[in-house]
Short mmCIF file of C-alpha atoms and ligand atoms in Angstrom, two decimals:
data_model
loop_
_atom_site.label_atom_id
_atom_site.label_comp_id
_atom_site.label_asym_id
_atom_site.label_seq_id
_atom_site.Cartn_x
_atom_site.Cartn_y
_atom_site.Cartn_z
CA MET A 753 31.69 8.38 0.16
CA THR A 754 28.21 7.96 1.62
CA CYS A 755 25.62 6.42 -0.63
CA SER A 756 22.28 8.25 -0.78
CA ARG A 757 19.32 6.21 0.36
CA GLY A 758 16.48 4.94 -1.77
CA ALA A 759 12.93 6.28 -1.46
CA LEU A 760 9.99 4.35 -0.04
CA ILE A 761 7.12 4.80 -2.46
CA VAL A 762 3.69 3.26 -1.79
CA LEU A 763 0.70 2.81 -4.07
CA GLU A 764 -2.69 2.47 -2.41
CA GLY A 765 -6.28 2.31 -3.58
CA VAL A 766 -9.36 0.11 -3.68
CA ASP A 767 -9.24 -3.23 -5.48
CA ARG A 768 -8.81 -2.94 -9.29
CA ALA A 769 -7.60 0.67 -9.20
CA GLY A 770 -4.51 -0.51 -11.13
CA LYS A 771 -1.94 -0.56 -8.33
CA THR A 772 -0.06 -3.68 -9.40
CA THR A 773 0.13 -2.63 -13.07
CA GLN A 774 1.41 0.79 -12.07
CA CYS A 775 3.95 -0.57 -9.55
CA LEU A 776 5.44 -2.83 -12.24
CA LYS A 777 5.58 0.00 -14.77
CA LEU A 778 7.17 2.36 -12.27
CA VAL A 779 9.91 -0.10 -11.28
CA GLN A 780 10.66 -0.71 -14.96
CA ALA A 781 10.76 3.03 -15.76
CA LEU A 782 13.03 3.80 -12.80
CA GLN A 783 15.39 0.98 -13.76
CA GLN A 784 15.46 2.19 -17.38
CA SER A 785 16.44 5.65 -16.19
CA GLY A 786 19.43 4.10 -14.40
CA ARG A 787 18.02 4.02 -10.86
CA GLU A 788 17.93 0.98 -8.63
CA ALA A 789 14.34 -0.01 -7.92
CA GLU A 790 12.51 -3.07 -6.62
CA MET A 791 8.88 -3.91 -6.03
CA MET A 792 7.42 -5.29 -2.81
CA ARG A 793 3.82 -6.10 -2.02
CA PHE A 794 1.69 -6.56 1.06
CA PRO A 795 0.45 -8.98 2.05
CA ASP A 796 3.66 -10.83 1.17
CA ARG A 797 2.13 -14.29 0.85
CA THR A 798 5.50 -16.09 0.69
CA THR A 799 6.28 -16.05 4.42
CA VAL A 800 4.76 -18.30 7.11
CA ILE A 801 2.61 -15.38 8.33
CA GLY A 802 1.76 -14.50 4.71
CA GLN A 803 0.51 -18.04 4.12
CA LEU A 804 -1.87 -17.78 7.09
CA ILE A 805 -3.18 -14.50 5.62
CA SER A 806 -3.48 -15.97 2.14
CA SER A 807 -5.46 -18.94 3.37
CA TYR A 808 -7.79 -16.53 5.24
CA LEU A 809 -8.26 -14.32 2.15
CA MET A 810 -9.00 -17.37 0.03
CA LYS A 811 -11.61 -18.42 2.63
CA LYS A 812 -9.77 -21.69 3.27
CA SER A 813 -9.55 -20.76 6.94
CA ASN A 814 -11.27 -18.43 9.37
CA LEU A 815 -9.44 -16.08 11.68
CA GLU A 816 -10.80 -13.77 14.34
CA ASP A 817 -10.88 -10.15 13.01
CA HIS A 818 -8.39 -8.62 15.50
CA THR A 819 -6.07 -11.56 14.98
CA VAL A 820 -5.95 -11.22 11.21
CA HIS A 821 -5.38 -7.48 11.52
CA LEU A 822 -2.35 -8.15 13.71
CA LEU A 823 -1.10 -10.79 11.27
CA PHE A 824 -1.24 -8.29 8.37
CA SER A 825 0.77 -5.88 10.52
CA ALA A 826 3.25 -8.59 11.56
CA ASN A 827 3.68 -9.42 7.87
CA ARG A 828 4.91 -5.84 7.35
CA TRP A 829 7.12 -5.82 10.44
CA GLU A 830 8.85 -9.03 9.44
CA MET A 831 9.97 -7.26 6.23
CA VAL A 832 11.28 -4.13 7.98
CA PRO A 833 14.94 -5.26 8.34
CA LEU A 834 15.05 -6.11 4.62
CA MET A 835 13.30 -2.88 3.64
CA LYS A 836 15.73 -0.77 5.68
CA GLN A 837 18.69 -2.65 4.28
CA LYS A 838 17.57 -2.05 0.71
CA LEU A 839 16.73 1.62 1.28
CA GLU A 840 20.13 2.17 2.90
CA GLN A 841 21.81 0.49 -0.09
CA GLY A 842 20.19 3.14 -2.31
CA ILE A 843 17.47 0.88 -3.70
CA ASN A 844 14.12 2.61 -4.28
CA LEU A 845 11.24 0.47 -3.04
CA VAL A 846 7.91 0.56 -4.84
CA VAL A 847 5.32 -1.03 -2.57
CA ASP A 848 1.92 -2.37 -3.62
CA ARG A 849 -0.25 -1.65 -0.49
CA TYR A 850 1.07 -0.90 2.99
CA ALA A 851 -0.28 -0.05 6.44
CA PHE A 852 -3.00 2.18 4.89
CA SER A 853 -4.69 -0.84 3.31
CA GLY A 854 -4.32 -2.55 6.68
CA VAL A 855 -6.26 0.22 8.42
CA ALA A 856 -8.78 0.88 5.63
CA PHE A 857 -9.81 -2.78 5.29
CA THR A 858 -10.05 -3.68 9.00
CA SER A 859 -11.76 -0.42 9.97
CA ALA A 860 -14.37 -1.12 7.29
CA LYS A 861 -15.51 -3.96 9.57
CA PRO A 862 -18.04 -3.09 12.30
CA GLY A 863 -16.55 -2.10 15.66
CA PHE A 864 -13.03 -1.16 14.53
CA SER A 865 -11.82 2.42 15.00
CA LEU A 866 -9.17 3.99 12.81
CA GLU A 867 -7.05 4.61 15.92
CA TRP A 868 -7.09 0.99 17.07
CA CYS A 869 -6.25 -0.20 13.58
CA LYS A 870 -3.29 2.18 13.20
CA ASN A 871 -1.58 1.21 16.46
CA PRO A 872 0.28 -1.99 15.47
CA ASP A 873 1.81 -0.20 12.45
CA VAL A 874 3.04 2.87 14.37
CA GLY A 875 6.78 3.17 13.82
CA LEU A 876 7.04 1.28 10.52
CA PRO A 877 9.36 2.92 7.97
CA LYS A 878 7.41 5.96 6.82
CA PRO A 879 6.77 6.16 3.09
CA ASP A 880 8.30 9.21 1.45
CA LEU A 881 5.30 9.26 -0.87
CA VAL A 882 1.91 7.53 -0.86
CA MET A 883 0.01 7.73 -4.12
CA PHE A 884 -3.69 6.97 -3.81
CA LEU A 885 -5.10 5.68 -7.07
CA GLN A 886 -8.48 7.31 -6.94
CA LEU A 887 -11.20 5.34 -8.68
CA ASN A 888 -14.88 5.46 -7.88
CA PRO A 889 -15.74 1.97 -6.54
CA SER A 890 -18.62 1.74 -9.05
CA VAL A 891 -16.16 2.37 -11.93
CA ALA A 892 -13.76 -0.19 -10.42
CA GLU A 893 -16.63 -2.66 -10.42
CA ASN A 894 -17.10 -2.15 -14.17
CA ARG A 895 -13.48 -3.17 -14.79
CA GLY A 896 -14.53 -6.79 -14.34
CA GLU A 897 -16.07 -9.25 -12.00
CA PHE A 898 -14.90 -9.30 -8.42
CA GLY A 899 -12.78 -12.29 -7.54
CA THR A 900 -13.76 -14.79 -4.93
CA GLU A 901 -11.48 -13.59 -2.14
CA ARG A 902 -12.73 -12.13 1.09
CA TYR A 903 -13.59 -8.38 0.97
CA GLU A 904 -14.32 -8.46 -2.78
CA THR A 905 -17.85 -7.03 -2.66
CA SER A 906 -19.03 -3.58 -3.76
CA PHE A 907 -20.49 -2.71 -0.37
CA PHE A 908 -17.28 -3.50 1.47
CA GLN A 909 -15.11 -1.69 -1.12
CA CYS A 910 -17.24 1.48 -0.74
CA THR A 911 -16.64 1.47 3.01
CA VAL A 912 -12.91 0.86 2.43
CA HIS A 913 -12.85 3.87 0.07
CA ARG A 914 -14.38 6.09 2.78
CA ARG A 915 -11.78 4.87 5.29
CA PHE A 916 -8.99 5.75 2.86
CA GLU A 917 -10.48 9.25 2.56
CA GLU A 918 -10.36 9.60 6.37
CA LEU A 919 -6.74 8.43 6.40
CA MET A 920 -5.83 10.99 3.73
CA GLU A 921 -6.87 13.82 6.07
CA ASP A 922 -3.67 13.10 8.04
CA LYS A 923 -1.17 15.65 6.75
CA SER A 924 1.78 13.94 8.48
CA VAL A 925 1.75 11.51 5.54
CA ASN A 926 2.80 12.70 2.06
CA TRP A 927 -0.37 11.71 0.19
CA ARG A 928 -0.89 12.43 -3.50
CA VAL A 929 -4.19 11.58 -5.17
CA ILE A 930 -3.91 10.23 -8.71
CA ASP A 931 -6.93 10.08 -11.01
CA ALA A 932 -6.87 6.38 -11.90
CA ALA A 933 -9.83 6.57 -14.29
CA ARG A 934 -7.47 7.64 -17.11
CA SER A 935 -5.41 5.42 -19.44
CA ILE A 936 -2.56 3.30 -18.02
CA GLU A 937 0.01 5.53 -19.75
CA GLU A 938 -1.46 8.80 -18.50
CA VAL A 939 -1.58 7.51 -14.93
CA HIS A 940 1.97 6.18 -15.26
CA LYS A 941 3.29 9.55 -16.44
CA ASP A 942 2.05 11.29 -13.27
CA ILE A 943 3.29 8.50 -11.00
CA LYS A 944 6.74 8.54 -12.62
CA LEU A 945 7.14 12.29 -12.30
CA LEU A 946 6.05 12.37 -8.66
CA SER A 947 8.34 9.42 -7.90
CA GLU A 948 11.39 10.97 -9.56
CA ASN A 949 10.86 14.17 -7.60
CA ILE A 950 10.55 12.36 -4.27
CA ILE A 951 13.61 10.19 -4.98
CA ASN A 952 15.69 13.33 -5.45
CA PHE A 953 14.18 14.97 -2.38
CA SER A 954 14.53 11.97 -0.03
CA GLU A 955 18.07 10.87 -0.81
CA ASN A 956 19.67 12.82 2.02
CA GLN A 957 16.75 12.65 4.48
CA PRO A 958 16.56 10.12 7.31
CA ILE A 959 13.92 7.37 7.01
CA GLY A 960 10.92 8.52 9.05
CA MET A 961 8.64 6.57 11.39
CA LEU A 962 5.00 6.16 10.40
CA TRP A 963 2.32 7.72 12.61
CA SER A 964 4.75 8.64 15.43
N1 NYM B 1649 -5.50 -6.27 2.92
C1 NYM B 1649 -4.26 -5.94 2.52
C2 NYM B 1649 -5.91 -6.15 4.24
O1 NYM B 1649 -7.05 -6.45 4.59
N2 NYM B 1649 -5.00 -5.70 5.16
C3 NYM B 1649 -3.73 -5.35 4.82
O2 NYM B 1649 -2.93 -4.96 5.69
C4 NYM B 1649 -3.33 -5.48 3.43
C5 NYM B 1649 -1.94 -5.13 3.04
O3 NYM B 1649 -5.88 -8.03 1.44
N3 NYM B 1649 -8.38 -7.16 -0.60
C6 NYM B 1649 -6.44 -6.84 1.93
C7 NYM B 1649 -6.70 -5.99 0.72
C8 NYM B 1649 -6.96 -6.99 -0.39
C9 NYM B 1649 -6.33 -8.28 0.11
O4 NYM B 1649 -4.54 -7.89 -1.43
C10 NYM B 1649 -5.19 -8.83 -0.72
P1 NYM B 1649 -3.96 -8.20 -2.92
O5 NYM B 1649 -3.27 -6.90 -3.27
O6 NYM B 1649 -5.14 -8.51 -3.77
O7 NYM B 1649 -3.01 -9.37 -2.77
#
């Protein structure tokens, strides 16, 4: 008997849109409904590459902009064997940020095109569903003070938001926009329904390749 594969589900959005909260709730809900589900997040700060990224984000070290972009991408590629293994075992993966954050954040810096930023991530496992938690950056700002990490300024987040909007014009990716200004439970209900549908749809489909 062949086991059906798990779905690759990604949550994206600007900082404080509620991605982490919603990823945790989704994994829990899927598990409670008897499905296998695990959460992953990028950057994964536990690896050697992830520690370089973490130190950069915490402003403990400086890295050249192209270099850090490639490190973020490498941090995804190093997880690909594990991701494929889990998906093939029938485990649904719920991922907090993926290549789209990679492109949106670097291309918000001067001199970086969307095309250049996408290149290192071409061929990654393609998400079956990418849910963009839509929240006006000014509303996100009102959810609390920005932290002290790099990129946590309103001006930068507005540019990131525009880059996400450009990325969402690409119809080769299964984007769904979720209104994240509502209550946690309302947002969760939509995310759960969309996820259950895509899990059923993807189980007999091959894993695709992103942007290729
Ligand atoms: N970030 C995240 C990037 O700049 N490139 C990437 O490829 C990814 C995955 O790192 N401000 C940025 C977005 C966030 C920061 O994310 C850390 P988090 O979810 O706060 O750990």
